[in-house]
Amino acid sequence: MKIKLFIGIFCLLSFISLNAYELNGDLKLQWTGYKTEDKVGVSGTFKEIKLKIKKNDNFVDFLKSANVKINTLSLDSGLDVRNKSMVNTLFSLKSSEKITASITKVDEKAHTLNMKLTMNKVTKSVPMKYMIKDGKVMAKGEIDILNYKMSDSFAKFAKECFDLHKGKTFSEVTVAFELPFKK
């Protein structure tokens, strides 16, 4: 009798684990900054992104287990001269070389989540809208660089790019990610 009960519990737990949410590929992250009065977007990513996420039977708990660490010195805008300029101005402070992020809240009905983002030793909650498509959670939100005690470095960046940006650099940045998963 005990053996049958043990086998039954083992089979049930095995079945539950087969239905767990887990990572199914690489996290993709994108940022978009804006320049000129026409608010022209310039997008990029970071080459060094480390994601830790735990397999979980519950979708919300799966998402909330995600922890991301980003090396800002690995910024990639697709143009080396722009990368160097942004790293040497925006991320010139030692305290801004790393960004960490995690998901703290998920509302499945409203398709929103809150991401805790720490940059330059400042932590803010970033509201994001998300959707699920083709086995990916795709989320998008907006931050303001100035809310992360980066006004001096932002001013240096805006000054260096004054002519290229036709005198206007926005401090708002759109952040987005795609997290591939399977169940």
JSON list of C-alpha atoms in Angstrom, two decimals:
[
{"chain": "A", "resi": 1, "resn": "MET", "atom": "CA", "xyz": [0.00, 0.00, 0.00]},
{"chain": "A", "resi": 2, "resn": "LYS", "atom": "CA", "xyz": [2.78, 2.44, 0.91]},
{"chain": "A", "resi": 3, "resn": "ILE", "atom": "CA", "xyz": [4.60, 1.67, -2.33]},
{"chain": "A", "resi": 4, "resn": "LYS", "atom": "CA", "xyz": [1.47, 2.41, -4.41]},
{"chain": "A", "resi": 5, "resn": "LEU", "atom": "CA", "xyz": [0.95, 5.69, -2.54]},
{"chain": "A", "resi": 6, "resn": "PHE", "atom": "CA", "xyz": [4.60, 6.66, -3.05]},
{"chain": "A", "resi": 7, "resn": "ILE", "atom": "CA", "xyz": [4.42, 5.81, -6.77]},
{"chain": "A", "resi": 8, "resn": "GLY", "atom": "CA", "xyz": [1.19, 7.81, -7.11]},
{"chain": "A", "resi": 9, "resn": "ILE", "atom": "CA", "xyz": [2.69, 10.89, -5.42]},
{"chain": "A", "resi": 10, "resn": "PHE", "atom": "CA", "xyz": [5.87, 10.57, -7.52]},
{"chain": "A", "resi": 11, "resn": "CYS", "atom": "CA", "xyz": [3.82, 10.38, -10.75]},
{"chain": "A", "resi": 12, "resn": "LEU", "atom": "CA", "xyz": [1.72, 13.38, -9.71]},
{"chain": "A", "resi": 13, "resn": "LEU", "atom": "CA", "xyz": [4.81, 15.47, -8.90]},
{"chain": "A", "resi": 14, "resn": "SER", "atom": "CA", "xyz": [6.44, 14.41, -12.18]},
{"chain": "A", "resi": 15, "resn": "PHE", "atom": "CA", "xyz": [3.33, 15.49, -14.08]},
{"chain": "A", "resi": 16, "resn": "ILE", "atom": "CA", "xyz": [3.25, 18.85, -12.29]},
{"chain": "A", "resi": 17, "resn": "SER", "atom": "CA", "xyz": [6.93, 19.47, -13.07]},
{"chain": "A", "resi": 18, "resn": "LEU", "atom": "CA", "xyz": [6.28, 18.74, -16.75]},
{"chain": "A", "resi": 19, "resn": "ASN", "atom": "CA", "xyz": [3.84, 21.64, -16.78]},
{"chain": "A", "resi": 20, "resn": "ALA", "atom": "CA", "xyz": [6.22, 24.14, -15.23]},
{"chain": "A", "resi": 21, "resn": "TYR", "atom": "CA", "xyz": [7.14, 27.43, -16.89]},
{"chain": "A", "resi": 22, "resn": "GLU", "atom": "CA", "xyz": [10.80, 27.70, -17.82]},
{"chain": "A", "resi": 23, "resn": "LEU", "atom": "CA", "xyz": [13.16, 29.79, -19.91]},
{"chain": "A", "resi": 24, "resn": "ASN", "atom": "CA", "xyz": [13.25, 28.81, -23.58]},
{"chain": "A", "resi": 25, "resn": "GLY", "atom": "CA", "xyz": [16.00, 30.92, -25.18]},
{"chain": "A", "resi": 26, "resn": "ASP", "atom": "CA", "xyz": [17.82, 34.15, -24.48]},
{"chain": "A", "resi": 27, "resn": "LEU", "atom": "CA", "xyz": [16.42, 37.29, -22.90]},
{"chain": "A", "resi": 28, "resn": "LYS", "atom": "CA", "xyz": [16.35, 40.17, -25.38]},
{"chain": "A", "resi": 29, "resn": "LEU", "atom": "CA", "xyz": [16.55, 43.68, -24.03]},
{"chain": "A", "resi": 30, "resn": "GLN", "atom": "CA", "xyz": [16.19, 46.95, -25.93]},
{"chain": "A", "resi": 31, "resn": "TRP", "atom": "CA", "xyz": [16.42, 50.61, -24.97]},
{"chain": "A", "resi": 32, "resn": "THR", "atom": "CA", "xyz": [15.35, 53.54, -27.13]},
{"chain": "A", "resi": 33, "resn": "GLY", "atom": "CA", "xyz": [16.56, 57.08, -26.48]},
{"chain": "A", "resi": 34, "resn": "TYR", "atom": "CA", "xyz": [15.21, 60.12, -28.29]},
{"chain": "A", "resi": 35, "resn": "LYS", "atom": "CA", "xyz": [16.81, 63.09, -30.03]},
{"chain": "A", "resi": 36, "resn": "THR", "atom": "CA", "xyz": [15.78, 66.21, -31.99]},
{"chain": "A", "resi": 37, "resn": "GLU", "atom": "CA", "xyz": [12.49, 68.09, -31.68]},
{"chain": "A", "resi": 38, "resn": "ASP", "atom": "CA", "xyz": [10.90, 65.36, -33.83]},
{"chain": "A", "resi": 39, "resn": "LYS", "atom": "CA", "xyz": [11.78, 62.85, -31.08]},
{"chain": "A", "resi": 40, "resn": "VAL", "atom": "CA", "xyz": [13.69, 60.51, -33.38]},
{"chain": "A", "resi": 41, "resn": "GLY", "atom": "CA", "xyz": [14.41, 57.19, -31.66]},
{"chain": "A", "resi": 42, "resn": "VAL", "atom": "CA", "xyz": [17.83, 55.57, -31.38]},
{"chain": "A", "resi": 43, "resn": "SER", "atom": "CA", "xyz": [17.73, 51.99, -30.12]},
{"chain": "A", "resi": 44, "resn": "GLY", "atom": "CA", "xyz": [20.25, 49.56, -28.77]},
{"chain": "A", "resi": 45, "resn": "THR", "atom": "CA", "xyz": [20.92, 46.86, -26.21]},
{"chain": "A", "resi": 46, "resn": "PHE", "atom": "CA", "xyz": [23.74, 45.64, -23.97]},
{"chain": "A", "resi": 47, "resn": "LYS", "atom": "CA", "xyz": [26.09, 42.78, -24.88]},
{"chain": "A", "resi": 48, "resn": "GLU", "atom": "CA", "xyz": [26.53, 41.59, -21.27]},
{"chain": "A", "resi": 49, "resn": "ILE", "atom": "CA", "xyz": [23.18, 40.68, -19.75]},
{"chain": "A", "resi": 50, "resn": "LYS", "atom": "CA", "xyz": [22.96, 37.98, -17.09]},
{"chain": "A", "resi": 51, "resn": "LEU", "atom": "CA", "xyz": [19.56, 36.47, -16.33]},
{"chain": "A", "resi": 52, "resn": "LYS", "atom": "CA", "xyz": [18.70, 34.14, -13.47]},
{"chain": "A", "resi": 53, "resn": "ILE", "atom": "CA", "xyz": [15.16, 32.74, -13.50]},
{"chain": "A", "resi": 54, "resn": "LYS", "atom": "CA", "xyz": [13.64, 29.72, -11.76]},
{"chain": "A", "resi": 55, "resn": "LYS", "atom": "CA", "xyz": [11.40, 27.13, -13.31]},
{"chain": "A", "resi": 56, "resn": "ASN", "atom": "CA", "xyz": [7.98, 27.37, -11.66]},
{"chain": "A", "resi": 57, "resn": "ASP", "atom": "CA", "xyz": [4.50, 25.88, -11.99]},
{"chain": "A", "resi": 58, "resn": "ASN", "atom": "CA", "xyz": [2.95, 29.33, -11.50]},
{"chain": "A", "resi": 59, "resn": "PHE", "atom": "CA", "xyz": [3.40, 31.87, -14.31]},
{"chain": "A", "resi": 60, "resn": "VAL", "atom": "CA", "xyz": [3.47, 34.93, -12.02]},
{"chain": "A", "resi": 61, "resn": "ASP", "atom": "CA", "xyz": [5.99, 33.31, -9.67]},
{"chain": "A", "resi": 62, "resn": "PHE", "atom": "CA", "xyz": [8.09, 32.30, -12.70]},
{"chain": "A", "resi": 63, "resn": "LEU", "atom": "CA", "xyz": [8.25, 35.93, -13.84]},
{"chain": "A", "resi": 64, "resn": "LYS", "atom": "CA", "xyz": [8.88, 37.26, -10.34]},
{"chain": "A", "resi": 65, "resn": "SER", "atom": "CA", "xyz": [11.86, 34.91, -9.96]},
{"chain": "A", "resi": 66, "resn": "ALA", "atom": "CA", "xyz": [13.73, 36.70, -12.78]},
{"chain": "A", "resi": 67, "resn": "ASN", "atom": "CA", "xyz": [16.81, 38.70, -11.80]},
{"chain": "A", "resi": 68, "resn": "VAL", "atom": "CA", "xyz": [18.86, 40.57, -14.39]},
{"chain": "A", "resi": 69, "resn": "LYS", "atom": "CA", "xyz": [22.32, 42.14, -14.16]},
{"chain": "A", "resi": 70, "resn": "ILE", "atom": "CA", "xyz": [23.53, 44.39, -16.96]},
{"chain": "A", "resi": 71, "resn": "ASN", "atom": "CA", "xyz": [27.03, 45.72, -17.58]},
{"chain": "A", "resi": 72, "resn": "THR", "atom": "CA", "xyz": [26.40, 49.24, -18.93]},
{"chain": "A", "resi": 73, "resn": "LEU", "atom": "CA", "xyz": [29.93, 49.36, -20.36]},
{"chain": "A", "resi": 74, "resn": "SER", "atom": "CA", "xyz": [28.74, 46.72, -22.86]},
{"chain": "A", "resi": 75, "resn": "LEU", "atom": "CA", "xyz": [26.25, 49.17, -24.39]},
{"chain": "A", "resi": 76, "resn": "ASP", "atom": "CA", "xyz": [25.60, 48.48, -28.07]},
{"chain": "A", "resi": 77, "resn": "SER", "atom": "CA", "xyz": [23.80, 51.06, -30.21]},
{"chain": "A", "resi": 78, "resn": "GLY", "atom": "CA", "xyz": [25.07, 49.64, -33.47]},
{"chain": "A", "resi": 79, "resn": "LEU", "atom": "CA", "xyz": [27.58, 52.47, -33.90]},
{"chain": "A", "resi": 80, "resn": "ASP", "atom": "CA", "xyz": [30.97, 52.36, -32.12]},
{"chain": "A", "resi": 81, "resn": "VAL", "atom": "CA", "xyz": [31.39, 56.15, -31.89]},
{"chain": "A", "resi": 82, "resn": "ARG", "atom": "CA", "xyz": [27.93, 56.47, -30.29]},
{"chain": "A", "resi": 83, "resn": "ASN", "atom": "CA", "xyz": [28.67, 53.59, -27.89]},
{"chain": "A", "resi": 84, "resn": "LYS", "atom": "CA", "xyz": [31.88, 55.27, -26.75]},
{"chain": "A", "resi": 85, "resn": "SER", "atom": "CA", "xyz": [30.15, 58.63, -26.33]},
{"chain": "A", "resi": 86, "resn": "MET", "atom": "CA", "xyz": [27.33, 57.17, -24.24]},
{"chain": "A", "resi": 87, "resn": "VAL", "atom": "CA", "xyz": [29.64, 55.06, -22.06]},
{"chain": "A", "resi": 88, "resn": "ASN", "atom": "CA", "xyz": [32.00, 58.02, -21.49]},
{"chain": "A", "resi": 89, "resn": "THR", "atom": "CA", "xyz": [29.20, 60.44, -20.57]},
{"chain": "A", "resi": 90, "resn": "LEU", "atom": "CA", "xyz": [25.97, 58.75, -19.43]},
{"chain": "A", "resi": 91, "resn": "PHE", "atom": "CA", "xyz": [27.63, 55.79, -17.73]},
{"chain": "A", "resi": 92, "resn": "SER", "atom": "CA", "xyz": [30.88, 57.48, -16.73]},
{"chain": "A", "resi": 93, "resn": "LEU", "atom": "CA", "xyz": [30.26, 57.14, -12.99]},
{"chain": "A", "resi": 94, "resn": "LYS", "atom": "CA", "xyz": [31.54, 53.97, -11.34]},
{"chain": "A", "resi": 95, "resn": "SER", "atom": "CA", "xyz": [28.14, 53.64, -9.65]},
{"chain": "A", "resi": 96, "resn": "SER", "atom": "CA", "xyz": [26.37, 53.48, -13.02]},
{"chain": "A", "resi": 97, "resn": "GLU", "atom": "CA", "xyz": [28.37, 50.59, -14.50]},
{"chain": "A", "resi": 98, "resn": "LYS", "atom": "CA", "xyz": [25.77, 48.02, -13.45]},
{"chain": "A", "resi": 99, "resn": "ILE", "atom": "CA", "xyz": [22.00, 47.93, -13.78]},
{"chain": "A", "resi": 100, "resn": "THR", "atom": "CA", "xyz": [19.92, 45.35, -11.94]},
{"chain": "A", "resi": 101, "resn": "ALA", "atom": "CA", "xyz": [16.28, 44.55, -12.54]},
{"chain": "A", "resi": 102, "resn": "SER", "atom": "CA", "xyz": [13.62, 42.22, -11.24]},
{"chain": "A", "resi": 103, "resn": "ILE", "atom": "CA", "xyz": [9.85, 41.89, -11.57]},
{"chain": "A", "resi": 104, "resn": "THR", "atom": "CA", "xyz": [8.01, 42.68, -8.36]},
{"chain": "A", "resi": 105, "resn": "LYS", "atom": "CA", "xyz": [4.36, 42.60, -9.43]},
{"chain": "A", "resi": 106, "resn": "VAL", "atom": "CA", "xyz": [2.35, 41.03, -12.24]},
{"chain": "A", "resi": 107, "resn": "ASP", "atom": "CA", "xyz": [-1.32, 41.72, -13.02]},
{"chain": "A", "resi": 108, "resn": "GLU", "atom": "CA", "xyz": [-2.38, 39.05, -15.50]},
{"chain": "A", "resi": 109, "resn": "LYS", "atom": "CA", "xyz": [-5.82, 40.59, -16.12]},
{"chain": "A", "resi": 110, "resn": "ALA", "atom": "CA", "xyz": [-4.50, 44.07, -16.91]},
{"chain": "A", "resi": 111, "resn": "HIS", "atom": "CA", "xyz": [-1.35, 42.71, -18.63]},
{"chain": "A", "resi": 112, "resn": "THR", "atom": "CA", "xyz": [0.89, 44.96, -16.56]},
{"chain": "A", "resi": 113, "resn": "LEU", "atom": "CA", "xyz": [3.94, 44.35, -14.45]},
{"chain": "A", "resi": 114, "resn": "ASN", "atom": "CA", "xyz": [6.24, 46.39, -12.26]},
{"chain": "A", "resi": 115, "resn": "MET", "atom": "CA", "xyz": [9.96, 46.10, -12.76]},
{"chain": "A", "resi": 116, "resn": "LYS", "atom": "CA", "xyz": [12.31, 47.16, -9.96]},
{"chain": "A", "resi": 117, "resn": "LEU", "atom": "CA", "xyz": [15.22, 48.86, -11.73]},
{"chain": "A", "resi": 118, "resn": "THR", "atom": "CA", "xyz": [18.40, 49.90, -9.93]},
{"chain": "A", "resi": 119, "resn": "MET", "atom": "CA", "xyz": [20.85, 52.18, -11.72]},
{"chain": "A", "resi": 120, "resn": "ASN", "atom": "CA", "xyz": [23.44, 54.52, -10.23]},
{"chain": "A", "resi": 121, "resn": "LYS", "atom": "CA", "xyz": [22.47, 53.23, -6.76]},
{"chain": "A", "resi": 122, "resn": "VAL", "atom": "CA", "xyz": [18.88, 54.48, -7.21]},
{"chain": "A", "resi": 123, "resn": "THR", "atom": "CA", "xyz": [15.98, 52.03, -7.27]},
{"chain": "A", "resi": 124, "resn": "LYS", "atom": "CA", "xyz": [12.67, 52.86, -8.94]},
{"chain": "A", "resi": 125, "resn": "SER", "atom": "CA", "xyz": [9.59, 50.87, -9.85]},
{"chain": "A", "resi": 126, "resn": "VAL", "atom": "CA", "xyz": [8.93, 50.93, -13.59]},
{"chain": "A", "resi": 127, "resn": "PRO", "atom": "CA", "xyz": [5.35, 50.15, -14.72]},
{"chain": "A", "resi": 128, "resn": "MET", "atom": "CA", "xyz": [5.27, 48.16, -17.93]},
{"chain": "A", "resi": 129, "resn": "LYS", "atom": "CA", "xyz": [2.59, 46.80, -20.25]},
{"chain": "A", "resi": 130, "resn": "TYR", "atom": "CA", "xyz": [3.15, 43.26, -21.46]},
{"chain": "A", "resi": 131, "resn": "MET", "atom": "CA", "xyz": [1.70, 40.78, -23.89]},
{"chain": "A", "resi": 132, "resn": "ILE", "atom": "CA", "xyz": [2.35, 37.14, -24.61]},
{"chain": "A", "resi": 133, "resn": "LYS", "atom": "CA", "xyz": [3.01, 36.23, -28.22]},
{"chain": "A", "resi": 134, "resn": "ASP", "atom": "CA", "xyz": [4.76, 33.26, -29.85]},
{"chain": "A", "resi": 135, "resn": "GLY", "atom": "CA", "xyz": [5.96, 31.89, -26.51]},
{"chain": "A", "resi": 136, "resn": "LYS", "atom": "CA", "xyz": [7.44, 35.19, -25.36]},
{"chain": "A", "resi": 137, "resn": "VAL", "atom": "CA", "xyz": [6.57, 37.73, -22.71]},
{"chain": "A", "resi": 138, "resn": "MET", "atom": "CA", "xyz": [7.07, 41.10, -24.42]},
{"chain": "A", "resi": 139, "resn": "ALA", "atom": "CA", "xyz": [7.06, 44.11, -22.10]},
{"chain": "A", "resi": 140, "resn": "LYS", "atom": "CA", "xyz": [7.60, 47.83, -22.59]},
{"chain": "A", "resi": 141, "resn": "GLY", "atom": "CA", "xyz": [7.81, 50.81, -20.26]},
{"chain": "A", "resi": 142, "resn": "GLU", "atom": "CA", "xyz": [9.57, 54.13, -19.85]},
{"chain": "A", "resi": 143, "resn": "ILE", "atom": "CA", "xyz": [12.17, 55.54, -17.48]},
{"chain": "A", "resi": 144, "resn": "ASP", "atom": "CA", "xyz": [13.62, 59.00, -17.05]},
{"chain": "A", "resi": 145, "resn": "ILE", "atom": "CA", "xyz": [17.42, 59.06, -16.70]},
{"chain": "A", "resi": 146, "resn": "LEU", "atom": "CA", "xyz": [17.13, 62.11, -14.45]},
{"chain": "A", "resi": 147, "resn": "ASN", "atom": "CA", "xyz": [15.25, 60.04, -11.83]},
{"chain": "A", "resi": 148, "resn": "TYR", "atom": "CA", "xyz": [18.44, 58.00, -11.31]},
{"chain": "A", "resi": 149, "resn": "LYS", "atom": "CA", "xyz": [20.69, 60.87, -10.16]},
{"chain": "A", "resi": 150, "resn": "MET", "atom": "CA", "xyz": [22.26, 61.07, -13.60]},
{"chain": "A", "resi": 151, "resn": "SER", "atom": "CA", "xyz": [21.57, 64.73, -14.39]},
{"chain": "A", "resi": 152, "resn": "ASP", "atom": "CA", "xyz": [25.28, 65.65, -14.60]},
{"chain": "A", "resi": 153, "resn": "SER", "atom": "CA", "xyz": [26.17, 62.75, -16.86]},
{"chain": "A", "resi": 154, "resn": "PHE", "atom": "CA", "xyz": [23.04, 63.34, -18.96]},
{"chain": "A", "resi": 155, "resn": "ALA", "atom": "CA", "xyz": [24.02, 67.02, -19.34]},
{"chain": "A", "resi": 156, "resn": "LYS", "atom": "CA", "xyz": [27.50, 65.95, -20.54]},
{"chain": "A", "resi": 157, "resn": "PHE", "atom": "CA", "xyz": [25.93, 63.58, -23.05]},
{"chain": "A", "resi": 158, "resn": "ALA", "atom": "CA", "xyz": [23.45, 66.21, -24.32]},
{"chain": "A", "resi": 159, "resn": "LYS", "atom": "CA", "xyz": [26.26, 68.75, -24.68]},
{"chain": "A", "resi": 160, "resn": "GLU", "atom": "CA", "xyz": [28.49, 66.33, -26.57]},
{"chain": "A", "resi": 161, "resn": "CYS", "atom": "CA", "xyz": [25.63, 65.46, -28.95]},
{"chain": "A", "resi": 162, "resn": "PHE", "atom": "CA", "xyz": [24.17, 68.96, -29.23]},
{"chain": "A", "resi": 163, "resn": "ASP", "atom": "CA", "xyz": [24.81, 69.38, -32.96]},
{"chain": "A", "resi": 164, "resn": "LEU", "atom": "CA", "xyz": [23.91, 65.78, -33.89]},
{"chain": "A", "resi": 165, "resn": "HIS", "atom": "CA", "xyz": [20.68, 66.04, -31.88]},
{"chain": "A", "resi": 166, "resn": "LYS", "atom": "CA", "xyz": [19.86, 69.49, -33.30]},
{"chain": "A", "resi": 167, "resn": "GLY", "atom": "CA", "xyz": [19.89, 70.93, -29.80]},
{"chain": "A", "resi": 168, "resn": "LYS", "atom": "CA", "xyz": [17.39, 68.49, -28.23]},
{"chain": "A", "resi": 169, "resn": "THR", "atom": "CA", "xyz": [18.12, 65.32, -26.24]},
{"chain": "A", "resi": 170, "resn": "PHE", "atom": "CA", "xyz": [15.31, 63.71, -24.25]},
{"chain": "A", "resi": 171, "resn": "SER", "atom": "CA", "xyz": [15.95, 62.18, -20.83]},
{"chain": "A", "resi": 172, "resn": "GLU", "atom": "CA", "xyz": [13.10, 59.68, -21.28]},
{"chain": "A", "resi": 173, "resn": "VAL", "atom": "CA", "xyz": [14.12, 56.23, -22.44]},
{"chain": "A", "resi": 174, "resn": "THR", "atom": "CA", "xyz": [11.81, 53.42, -23.53]},
{"chain": "A", "resi": 175, "resn": "VAL", "atom": "CA", "xyz": [12.89, 50.04, -22.15]},
{"chain": "A", "resi": 176, "resn": "ALA", "atom": "CA", "xyz": [11.60, 46.75, -23.51]},
{"chain": "A", "resi": 177, "resn": "PHE", "atom": "CA", "xyz": [12.32, 43.07, -23.11]},
{"chain": "A", "resi": 178, "resn": "GLU", "atom": "CA", "xyz": [11.37, 39.74, -24.62]},
{"chain": "A", "resi": 179, "resn": "LEU", "atom": "CA", "xyz": [11.50, 36.71, -22.36]},
{"chain": "A", "resi": 180, "resn": "PRO", "atom": "CA", "xyz": [11.04, 33.39, -24.21]},
{"chain": "A", "resi": 181, "resn": "PHE", "atom": "CA", "xyz": [9.42, 30.64, -22.15]},
{"chain": "A", "resi": 182, "resn": "LYS", "atom": "CA", "xyz": [7.81, 27.25, -22.48]},
{"chain": "A", "resi": 183, "resn": "LYS", "atom": "CA", "xyz": [5.47, 25.22, -20.36]}
]
